[in-house]
Short mmCIF file of C-alpha atoms in Angstrom, two decimals:
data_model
loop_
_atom_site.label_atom_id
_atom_site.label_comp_id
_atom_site.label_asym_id
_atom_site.label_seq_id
_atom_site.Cartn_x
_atom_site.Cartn_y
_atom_site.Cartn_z
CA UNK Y 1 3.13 24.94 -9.12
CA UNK Y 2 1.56 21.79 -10.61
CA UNK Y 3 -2.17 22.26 -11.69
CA UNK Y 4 -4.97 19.64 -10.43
CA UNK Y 5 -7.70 20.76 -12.68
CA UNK Y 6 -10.29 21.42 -10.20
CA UNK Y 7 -13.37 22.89 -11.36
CA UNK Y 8 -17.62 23.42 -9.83
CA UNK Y 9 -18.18 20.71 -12.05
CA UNK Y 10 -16.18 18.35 -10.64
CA UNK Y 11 -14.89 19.18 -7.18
CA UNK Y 12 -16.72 20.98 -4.70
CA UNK Y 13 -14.81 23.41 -2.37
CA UNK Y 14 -16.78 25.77 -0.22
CA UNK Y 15 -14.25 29.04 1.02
CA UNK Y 16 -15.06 28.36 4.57
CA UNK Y 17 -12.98 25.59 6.68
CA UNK Y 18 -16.53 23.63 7.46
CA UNK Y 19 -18.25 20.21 6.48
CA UNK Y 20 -20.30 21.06 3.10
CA UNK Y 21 -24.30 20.33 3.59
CA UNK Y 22 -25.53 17.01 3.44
CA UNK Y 23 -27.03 17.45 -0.14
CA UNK Y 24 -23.26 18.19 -1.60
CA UNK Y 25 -22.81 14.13 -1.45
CA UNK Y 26 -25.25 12.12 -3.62
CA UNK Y 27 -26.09 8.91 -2.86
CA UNK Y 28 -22.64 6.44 -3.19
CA UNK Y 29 -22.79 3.82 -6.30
CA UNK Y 30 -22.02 0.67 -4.12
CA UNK Y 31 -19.56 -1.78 -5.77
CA UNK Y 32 -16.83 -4.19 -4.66
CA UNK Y 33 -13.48 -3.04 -3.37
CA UNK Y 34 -12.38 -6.34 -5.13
CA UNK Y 35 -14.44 -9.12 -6.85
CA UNK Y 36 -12.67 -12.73 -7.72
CA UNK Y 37 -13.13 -11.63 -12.02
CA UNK Y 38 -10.82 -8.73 -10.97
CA UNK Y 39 -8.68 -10.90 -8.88
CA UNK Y 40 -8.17 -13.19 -11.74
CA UNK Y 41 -7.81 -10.56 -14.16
CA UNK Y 42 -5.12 -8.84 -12.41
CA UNK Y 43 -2.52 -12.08 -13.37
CA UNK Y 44 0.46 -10.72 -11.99
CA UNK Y 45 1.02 -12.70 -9.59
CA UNK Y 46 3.16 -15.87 -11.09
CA UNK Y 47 3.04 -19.21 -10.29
CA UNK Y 48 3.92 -20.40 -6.65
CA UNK Y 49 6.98 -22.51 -7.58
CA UNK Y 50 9.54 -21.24 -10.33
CA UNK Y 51 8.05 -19.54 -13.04
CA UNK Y 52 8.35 -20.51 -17.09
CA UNK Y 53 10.08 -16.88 -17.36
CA UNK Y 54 12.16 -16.96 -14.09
CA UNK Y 55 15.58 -16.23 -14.42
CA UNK Y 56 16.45 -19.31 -11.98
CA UNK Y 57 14.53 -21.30 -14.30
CA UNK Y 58 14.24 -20.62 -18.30
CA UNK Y 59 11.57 -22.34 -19.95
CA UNK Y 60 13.77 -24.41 -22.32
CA UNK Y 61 15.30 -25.64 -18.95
CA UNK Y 62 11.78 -26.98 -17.58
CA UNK Y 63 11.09 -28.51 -21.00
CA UNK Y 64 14.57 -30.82 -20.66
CA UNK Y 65 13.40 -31.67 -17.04
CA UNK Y 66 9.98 -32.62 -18.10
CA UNK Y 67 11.77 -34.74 -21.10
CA UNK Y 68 13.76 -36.50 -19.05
CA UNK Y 69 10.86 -37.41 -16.80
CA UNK Y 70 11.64 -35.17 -14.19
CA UNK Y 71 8.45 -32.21 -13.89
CA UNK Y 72 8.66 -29.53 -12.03
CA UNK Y 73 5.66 -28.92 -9.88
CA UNK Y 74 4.03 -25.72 -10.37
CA UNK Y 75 1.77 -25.83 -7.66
CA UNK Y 76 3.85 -26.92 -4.58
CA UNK Y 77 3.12 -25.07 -1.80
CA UNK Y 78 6.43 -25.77 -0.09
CA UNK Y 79 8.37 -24.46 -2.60
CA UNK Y 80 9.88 -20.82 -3.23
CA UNK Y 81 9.93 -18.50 -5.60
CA UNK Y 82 12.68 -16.03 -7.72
CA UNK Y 83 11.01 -14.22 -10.12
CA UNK Y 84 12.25 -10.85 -12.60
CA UNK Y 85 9.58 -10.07 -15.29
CA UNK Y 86 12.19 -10.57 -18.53
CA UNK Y 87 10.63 -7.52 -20.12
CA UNK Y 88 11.40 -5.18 -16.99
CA UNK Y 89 14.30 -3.44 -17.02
CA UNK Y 90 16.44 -4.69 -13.72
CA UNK Y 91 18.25 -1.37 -13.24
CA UNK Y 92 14.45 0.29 -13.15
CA UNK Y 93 13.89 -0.85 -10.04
CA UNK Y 94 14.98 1.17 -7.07
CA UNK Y 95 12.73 0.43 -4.59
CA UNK Y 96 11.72 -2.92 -2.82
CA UNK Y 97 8.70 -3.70 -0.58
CA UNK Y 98 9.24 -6.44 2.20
CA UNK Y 99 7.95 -8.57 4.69
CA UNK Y 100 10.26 -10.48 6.50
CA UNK Y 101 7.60 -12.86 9.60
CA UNK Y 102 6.57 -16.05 10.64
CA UNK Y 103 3.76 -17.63 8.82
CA UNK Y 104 0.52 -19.82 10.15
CA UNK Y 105 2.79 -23.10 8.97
CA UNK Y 106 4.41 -25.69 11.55
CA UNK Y 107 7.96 -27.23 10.08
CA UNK Y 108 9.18 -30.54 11.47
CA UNK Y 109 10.11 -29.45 14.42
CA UNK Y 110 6.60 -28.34 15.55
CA UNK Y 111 7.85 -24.51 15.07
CA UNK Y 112 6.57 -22.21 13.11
CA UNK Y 113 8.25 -20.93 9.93
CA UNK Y 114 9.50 -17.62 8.98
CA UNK Y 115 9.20 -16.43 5.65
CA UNK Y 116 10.71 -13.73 3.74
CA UNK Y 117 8.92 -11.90 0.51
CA UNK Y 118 9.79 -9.21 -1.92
CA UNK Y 119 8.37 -7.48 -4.34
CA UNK Y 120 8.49 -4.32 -6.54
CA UNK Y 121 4.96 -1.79 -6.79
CA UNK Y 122 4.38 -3.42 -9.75
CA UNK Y 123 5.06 -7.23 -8.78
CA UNK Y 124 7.76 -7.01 -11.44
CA UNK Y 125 10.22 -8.72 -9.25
CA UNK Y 126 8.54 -11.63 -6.24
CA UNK Y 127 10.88 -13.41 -4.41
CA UNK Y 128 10.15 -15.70 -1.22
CA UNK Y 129 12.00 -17.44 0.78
CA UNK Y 130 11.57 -19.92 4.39
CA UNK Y 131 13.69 -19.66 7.12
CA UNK Y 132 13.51 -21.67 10.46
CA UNK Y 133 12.75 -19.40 13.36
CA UNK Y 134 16.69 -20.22 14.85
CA UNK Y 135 17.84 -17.95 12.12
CA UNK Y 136 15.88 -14.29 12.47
CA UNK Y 137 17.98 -11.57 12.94
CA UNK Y 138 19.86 -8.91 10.63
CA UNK Y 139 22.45 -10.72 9.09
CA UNK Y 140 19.97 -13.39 7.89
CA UNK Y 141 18.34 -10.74 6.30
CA UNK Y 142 20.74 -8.73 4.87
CA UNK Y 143 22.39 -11.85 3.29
CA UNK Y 144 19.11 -13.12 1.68
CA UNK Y 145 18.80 -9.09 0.45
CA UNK Y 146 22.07 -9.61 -1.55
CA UNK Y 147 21.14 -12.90 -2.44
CA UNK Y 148 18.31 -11.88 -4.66
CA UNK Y 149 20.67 -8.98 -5.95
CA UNK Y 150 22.68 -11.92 -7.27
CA UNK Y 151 20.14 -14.57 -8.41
CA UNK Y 152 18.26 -12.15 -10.52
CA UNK Y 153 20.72 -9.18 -11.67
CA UNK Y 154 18.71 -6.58 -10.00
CA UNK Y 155 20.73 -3.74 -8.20
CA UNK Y 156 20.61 -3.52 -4.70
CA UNK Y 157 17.29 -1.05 -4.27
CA UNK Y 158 17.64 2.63 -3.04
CA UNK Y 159 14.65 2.06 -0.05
CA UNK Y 160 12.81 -0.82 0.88
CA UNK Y 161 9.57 0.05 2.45
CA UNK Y 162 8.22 -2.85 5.01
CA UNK Y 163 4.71 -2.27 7.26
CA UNK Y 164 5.87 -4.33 10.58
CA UNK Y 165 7.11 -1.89 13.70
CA UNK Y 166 8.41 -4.85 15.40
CA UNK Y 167 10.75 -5.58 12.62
CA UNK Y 168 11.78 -2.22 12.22
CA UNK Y 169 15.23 -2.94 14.28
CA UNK Y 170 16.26 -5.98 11.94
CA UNK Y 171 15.05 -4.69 8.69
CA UNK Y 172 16.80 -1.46 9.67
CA UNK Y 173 19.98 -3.06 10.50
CA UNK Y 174 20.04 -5.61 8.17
CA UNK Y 175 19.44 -2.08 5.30
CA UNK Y 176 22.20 0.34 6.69
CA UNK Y 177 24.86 -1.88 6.09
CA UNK Y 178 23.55 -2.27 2.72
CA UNK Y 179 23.18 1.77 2.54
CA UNK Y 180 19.51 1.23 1.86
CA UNK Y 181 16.91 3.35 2.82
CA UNK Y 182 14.72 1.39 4.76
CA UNK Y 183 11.38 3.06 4.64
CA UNK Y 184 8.32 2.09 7.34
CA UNK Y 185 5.31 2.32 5.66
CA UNK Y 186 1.40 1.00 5.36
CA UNK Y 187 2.14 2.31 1.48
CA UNK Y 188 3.09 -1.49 0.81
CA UNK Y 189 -0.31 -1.95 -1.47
CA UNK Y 190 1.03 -4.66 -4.04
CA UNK Y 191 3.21 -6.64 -1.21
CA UNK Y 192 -0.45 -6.40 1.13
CA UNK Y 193 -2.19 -8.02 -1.81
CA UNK Y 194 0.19 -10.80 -2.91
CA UNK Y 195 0.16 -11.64 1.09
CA UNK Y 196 -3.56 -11.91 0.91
CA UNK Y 197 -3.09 -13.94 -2.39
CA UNK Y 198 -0.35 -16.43 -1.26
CA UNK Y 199 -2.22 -16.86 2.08
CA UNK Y 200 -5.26 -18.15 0.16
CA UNK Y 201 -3.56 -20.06 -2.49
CA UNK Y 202 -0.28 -21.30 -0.76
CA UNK Y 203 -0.03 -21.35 3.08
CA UNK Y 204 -3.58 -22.55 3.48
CA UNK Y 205 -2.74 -25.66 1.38
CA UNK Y 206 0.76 -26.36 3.28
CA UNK Y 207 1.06 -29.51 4.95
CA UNK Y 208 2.25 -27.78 7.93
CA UNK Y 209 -0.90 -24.82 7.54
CA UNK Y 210 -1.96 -24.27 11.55
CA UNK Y 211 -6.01 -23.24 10.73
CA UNK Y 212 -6.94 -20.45 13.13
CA UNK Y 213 -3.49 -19.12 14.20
CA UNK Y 214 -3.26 -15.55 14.76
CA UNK Y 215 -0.38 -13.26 13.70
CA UNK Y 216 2.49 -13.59 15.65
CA UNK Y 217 3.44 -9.69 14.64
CA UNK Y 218 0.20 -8.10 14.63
CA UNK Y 219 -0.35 -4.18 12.69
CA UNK Y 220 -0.73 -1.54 15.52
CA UNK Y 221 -3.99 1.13 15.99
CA UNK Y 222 -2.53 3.36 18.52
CA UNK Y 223 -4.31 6.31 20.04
CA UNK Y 224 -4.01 9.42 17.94
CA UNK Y 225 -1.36 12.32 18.86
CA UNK Y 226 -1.46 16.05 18.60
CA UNK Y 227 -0.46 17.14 14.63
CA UNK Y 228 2.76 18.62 14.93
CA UNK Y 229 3.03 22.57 14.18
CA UNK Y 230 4.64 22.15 10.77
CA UNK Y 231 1.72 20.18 9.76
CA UNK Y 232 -0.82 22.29 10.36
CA UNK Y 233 -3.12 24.17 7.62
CA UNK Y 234 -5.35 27.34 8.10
CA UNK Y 235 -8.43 25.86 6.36
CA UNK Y 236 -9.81 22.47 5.27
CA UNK Y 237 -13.10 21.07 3.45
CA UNK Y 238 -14.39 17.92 2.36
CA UNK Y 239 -14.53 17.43 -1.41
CA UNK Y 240 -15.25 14.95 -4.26
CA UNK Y 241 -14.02 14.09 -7.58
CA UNK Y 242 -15.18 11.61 -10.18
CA UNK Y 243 -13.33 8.70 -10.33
CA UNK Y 244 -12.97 9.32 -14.43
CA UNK Y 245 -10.71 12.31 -13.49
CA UNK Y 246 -8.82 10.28 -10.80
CA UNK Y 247 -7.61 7.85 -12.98
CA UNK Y 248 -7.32 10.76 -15.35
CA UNK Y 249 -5.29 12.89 -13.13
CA UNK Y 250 -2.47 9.89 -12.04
CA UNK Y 251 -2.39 9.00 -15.25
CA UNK Y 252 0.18 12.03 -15.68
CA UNK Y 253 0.72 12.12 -11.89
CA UNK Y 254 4.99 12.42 -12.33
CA UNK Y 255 4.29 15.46 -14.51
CA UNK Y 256 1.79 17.26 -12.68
CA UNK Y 257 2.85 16.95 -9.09
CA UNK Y 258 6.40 17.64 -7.26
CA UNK Y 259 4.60 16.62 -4.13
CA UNK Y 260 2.39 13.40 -3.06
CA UNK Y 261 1.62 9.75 -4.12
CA UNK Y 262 0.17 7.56 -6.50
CA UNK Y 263 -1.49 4.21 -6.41
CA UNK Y 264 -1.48 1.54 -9.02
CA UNK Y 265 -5.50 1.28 -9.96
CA UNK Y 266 -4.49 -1.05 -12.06
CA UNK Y 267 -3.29 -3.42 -9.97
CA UNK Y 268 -5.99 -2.71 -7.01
CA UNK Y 269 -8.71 -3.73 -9.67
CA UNK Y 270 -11.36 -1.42 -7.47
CA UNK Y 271 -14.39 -2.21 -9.49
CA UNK Y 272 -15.71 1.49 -9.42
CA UNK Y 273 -18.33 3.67 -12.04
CA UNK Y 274 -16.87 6.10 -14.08
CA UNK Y 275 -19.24 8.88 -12.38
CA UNK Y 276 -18.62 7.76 -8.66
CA UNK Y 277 -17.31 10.76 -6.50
CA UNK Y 278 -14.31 9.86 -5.14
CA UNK Y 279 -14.07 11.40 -1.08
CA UNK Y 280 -11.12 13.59 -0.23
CA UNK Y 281 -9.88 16.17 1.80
CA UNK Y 282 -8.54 19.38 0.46
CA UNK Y 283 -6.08 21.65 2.93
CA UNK Y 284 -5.86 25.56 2.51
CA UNK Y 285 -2.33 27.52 3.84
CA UNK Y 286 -0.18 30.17 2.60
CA UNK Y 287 2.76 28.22 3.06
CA UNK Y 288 1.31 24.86 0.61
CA UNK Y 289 4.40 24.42 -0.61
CA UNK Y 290 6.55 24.03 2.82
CA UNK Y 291 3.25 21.99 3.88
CA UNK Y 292 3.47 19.66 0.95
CA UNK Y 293 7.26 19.16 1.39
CA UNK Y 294 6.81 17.95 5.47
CA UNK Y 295 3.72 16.03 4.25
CA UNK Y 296 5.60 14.30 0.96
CA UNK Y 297 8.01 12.65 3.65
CA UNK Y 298 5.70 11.27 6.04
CA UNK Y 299 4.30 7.90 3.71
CA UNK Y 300 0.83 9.66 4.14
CA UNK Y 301 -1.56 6.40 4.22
CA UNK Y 302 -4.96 7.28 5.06
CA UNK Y 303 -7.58 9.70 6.22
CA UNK Y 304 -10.46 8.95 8.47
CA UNK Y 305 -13.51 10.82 9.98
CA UNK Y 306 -13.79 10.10 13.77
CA UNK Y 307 -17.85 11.40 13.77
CA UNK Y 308 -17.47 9.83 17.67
CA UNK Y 309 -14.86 12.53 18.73
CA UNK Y 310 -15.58 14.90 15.97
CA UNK Y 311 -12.24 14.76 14.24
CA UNK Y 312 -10.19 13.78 11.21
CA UNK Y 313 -7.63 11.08 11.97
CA UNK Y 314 -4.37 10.77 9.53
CA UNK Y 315 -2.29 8.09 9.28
CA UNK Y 316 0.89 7.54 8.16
CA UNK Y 317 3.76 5.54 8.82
CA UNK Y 318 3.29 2.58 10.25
CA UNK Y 319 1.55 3.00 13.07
CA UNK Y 320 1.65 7.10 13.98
CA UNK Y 321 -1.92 8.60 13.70
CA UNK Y 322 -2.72 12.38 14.19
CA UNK Y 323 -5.16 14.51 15.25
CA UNK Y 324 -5.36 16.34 11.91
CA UNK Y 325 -8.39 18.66 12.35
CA UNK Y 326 -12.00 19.01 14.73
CA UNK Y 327 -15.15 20.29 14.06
CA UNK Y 328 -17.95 21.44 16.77
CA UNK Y 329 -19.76 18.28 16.85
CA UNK Y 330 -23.80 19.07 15.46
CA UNK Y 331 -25.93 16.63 13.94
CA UNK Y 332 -25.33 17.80 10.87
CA UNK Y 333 -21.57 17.85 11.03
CA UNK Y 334 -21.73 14.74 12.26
CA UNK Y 335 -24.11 13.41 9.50
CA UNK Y 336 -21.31 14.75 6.87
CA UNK Y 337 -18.53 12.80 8.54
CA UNK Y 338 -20.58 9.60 8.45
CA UNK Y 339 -21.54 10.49 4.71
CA UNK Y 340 -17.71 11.05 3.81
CA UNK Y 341 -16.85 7.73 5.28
CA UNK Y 342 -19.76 6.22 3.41
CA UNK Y 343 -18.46 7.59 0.10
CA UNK Y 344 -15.04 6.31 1.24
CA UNK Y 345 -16.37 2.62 1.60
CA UNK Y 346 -18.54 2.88 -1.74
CA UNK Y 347 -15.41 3.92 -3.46
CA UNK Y 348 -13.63 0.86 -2.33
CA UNK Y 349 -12.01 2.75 0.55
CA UNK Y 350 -10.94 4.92 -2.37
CA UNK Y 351 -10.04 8.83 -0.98
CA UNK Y 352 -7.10 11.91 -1.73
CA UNK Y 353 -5.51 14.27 -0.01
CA UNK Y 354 -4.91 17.79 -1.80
CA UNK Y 355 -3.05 20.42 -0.42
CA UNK Y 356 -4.06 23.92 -2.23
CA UNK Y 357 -2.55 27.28 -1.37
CA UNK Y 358 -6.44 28.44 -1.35
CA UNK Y 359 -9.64 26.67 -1.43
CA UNK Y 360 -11.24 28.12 -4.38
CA UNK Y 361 -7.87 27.80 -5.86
CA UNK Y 362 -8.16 25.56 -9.59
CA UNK Y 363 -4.41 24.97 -8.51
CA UNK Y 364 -2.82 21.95 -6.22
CA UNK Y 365 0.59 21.95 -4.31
CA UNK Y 366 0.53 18.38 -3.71
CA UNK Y 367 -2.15 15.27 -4.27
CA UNK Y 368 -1.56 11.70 -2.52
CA UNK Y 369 -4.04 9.27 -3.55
CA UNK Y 370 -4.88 7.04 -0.46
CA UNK Y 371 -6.98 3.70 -0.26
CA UNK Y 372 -7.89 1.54 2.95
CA UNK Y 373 -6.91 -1.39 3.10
CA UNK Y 374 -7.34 -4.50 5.39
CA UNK Y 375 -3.72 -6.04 6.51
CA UNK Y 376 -2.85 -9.11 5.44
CA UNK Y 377 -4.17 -12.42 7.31
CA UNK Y 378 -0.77 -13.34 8.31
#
C-alpha cells in the first residue's frame, strides 16, 4: 500500500463522513490560474512553422536556405508543424494526445478547415496538420497517424487520448486498425493549452480567421447519473493540503502510488503560494484497493460541489458525470461546499482525489491530482 504522508498538520480528516466546520478552511490566497510571465516562461511550445531543431528541418538546412536567399518564415500562420524534441527519446513516448476538428479559418473555397494536432504530456512531440473538410473520416486519420510515425521516427503510441465525443467513431476507427488504444478523455491538459496558445497566436492571425465563430464540435455538460455500485465508498470528507506537499508528493508520484494520476505543474505554470491549501476530497471503504482499481480506469477529471442540489459531482471521461455523494442540505453544509469551491478557484482550479482504506488513516490507496480547466476556444 503506497503511503501519502498525511498528517493534523497538514491534512485535515474528521472520522465522520460530514462537511468539516467552516473555520477548518482559512481564508484562500487569491492568485492567477495563469499569468502571461508564466505563459512565456513555460517555452515549450515551438515556433508555428518548422522549428530550428525539427527533424523535417535541421538547422544547418535553414541556414543554406537563408544563404541562398530563400528564408523560411517562422511566423506563418498557414503553415504546419513536425516537431520531436532531439533530446527526447522517440521510443519514450507511448502515448499521444489528439484533436482532430475544424478550426474558426475559411480556405478558398469559403469552407472551413479541419485541422489535425498532436502532442505528447510533455509537448515533446507537436505535430499539425490542415485538411479540407472533403477529406474527414478514418482513413484520413489513420494515414496522417502513420505519417508522423514516419516523418519523425516515433513508434506508433500505445493510446491516444482525444476530448471530442463526436469524434469518438473516427478517432476510434481510424486507432483499432492501428491496435491503438484510443482513450476519451478531458485528461488532455498540455494538448488544451497549446489549443488555447495556437488559437491566440496562429488562427487569429490567418488570413482566412472567421472572428466570432463558434465551435463546430462543442464539449458536452450532461446531466449527472447515478454512481455505479462499484464506485461507491462508505465515508467521505473534505480535506486540504499545502500546495508545498503537492508538488512534493508528485514529485515521487510513480513510486508512491499503484493507483491515480498526475499533472504536469510544471507545465500548467499555476502561480500558487507555497502555504495555499490545496481542496480535495478524501474517500473511506474497506475495499480501497478494488475502489482505486475501478476508479484508476475511468480518466477521473474533476470534482465539483453542487451547494444548489447538495451534492458532489465527478467527472470523468469525456462527458459522463456522477452523482458521487449528498449531504442534508443546512446552511452550514452548504456554506462548506461554497468554501471548498472557493479554495478550488483560489488554487487555480487546483483539487485531489484520495482514496484511503480509513479516514484517520496516514495511508492512501490511490491519489489523482485534478485541475479545472476551461476548453479550448476552438
Amino acid at each position: 500500500m503506497a503511503t501519502l504522508g498525511f498528517n493534523t498538520s497538514r491534512i485535515q480528516t474528521p472520522s465522520l463522513p460530514r462537511i468539516p466546520r467552516s473555520s477548518s478552511f482559512p481564508k484562500p490566497i487569491k492568485t492567477p490560474l495563469f499569468s502571461s510571465e508564466a505563459l512565456s516562461k513555460r517555452g515549450r511550445f515551438v515556433s508555428r512553422s518548422l522549428p530550428e531543431s525539427s527533424l523535417s528541418i535541421t538547422k544547418e538546412e535553414t541556414v543554406i536556405k537563408q544563404e541562398e536567399g530563400n528564408e523560411v518564415d517562422e511566423d506563418d500562420p498557414t503553415s504546419e508543424l513536425s516537431y520531436l524534441d532531439p533530446e527526447t527519446d522517440a521510443e519514450s513516448i507511448k502515448e499521444w494526445e489528439l484533436d482532430f476538428c475544424s478550426r474558426p479559418i475559411l480556405d478558398s473555397r469559403g469552407k472551413k478547415i479541419w485541422e489535425l494536432v498532436v502532442c505528447d504530456a510533455s509537448l515533446s512531440l507537436q505535430v499539425t496538420k490542415y485538411f479540407p473538410n472533403n477529406v474527414i473520416n478514418s482513413i484520413t486519420l489513420k494515414d496522417a497517424i502513420v505519417s508522423i510515425t514516419q516523418d519523425l521516427g516515433v513508434p506508433l503510441p500505445e493510446k491516444i487520448r482525444f476530448f471530442r465525443s463526436q469524434m469518438q467513431t473516427i478517432i476510434t476507427k481510424a486507432c483499432k486498425e492501428l491496435a491503438i488504444k484510443a482513450v476519451p478523455s478531458k485528461r488532455c491538459l498540455s494538448l488544451f493549452l497549446w489549443l488555447q496558445e495556437r488559437y491566440d497566436t496562429v488562427y487569429t492571425r490567418h488570413p482566412g480567421f472567421q472572428k466570432g465563430s463558434l465551435p463546430l464540435l462543442s464539449l458536452d455538460n450532461p446531466f449527472p447519473m447515478n454512481l455505479p455500485e462499484n464506485l461507491f465508498g462508505e465515508k467521505w470528507a473534505f480535506v486540504q493540503l499545502p500546495y508545498s506537499a503537492v508538488r512534493e508528493e508528485i514529485s515521487c508520484f510513480e513510486e508512491k502510488f499503484v493507483f491515480g494520476a498526475s499533472l504536469d505543474l510544471d507545465l500548467l505554470g499555476i502561480e500558487v503560494d507555497e502555504n495555499t491549501l490545496i481542496p480535495g476530497l478524501s474517500v473511506a471503504s474497506s475495499r480501497a484497493k478494488p475502489l482505486a482499481a475501478w476508479m484508476n480506469g475511468l480518466e477521473v477529471c474533476s470534482i465539483e460541489a453542487d451547494s444548489s442540489k447538495g451534492c458532489l459531482i465527478l467527472s470523468v471521461g469525456i462527458s459522463t458525470r456522477y452523482v458521487y455523494a449528498t449531504y442534508k442540505k443546512t446552511p452550514v453544509t452548504t456554506d462548506e461546499a461554497e468554501a471548498w469551491e472557493s479554495a478550488k478557484k483560489a488554487s487555480g482550479g487546483l483539487h485531489f482525489l484520495a482514496i484511503q482504506d480509513d479516514l484517520d488513516s496516514d495511508d492512501c490507496v490511490g491519489f489523482w491530482l485534478l485541475i479545472d480547466l476551461p476548453p479550448p476556444p476552438v
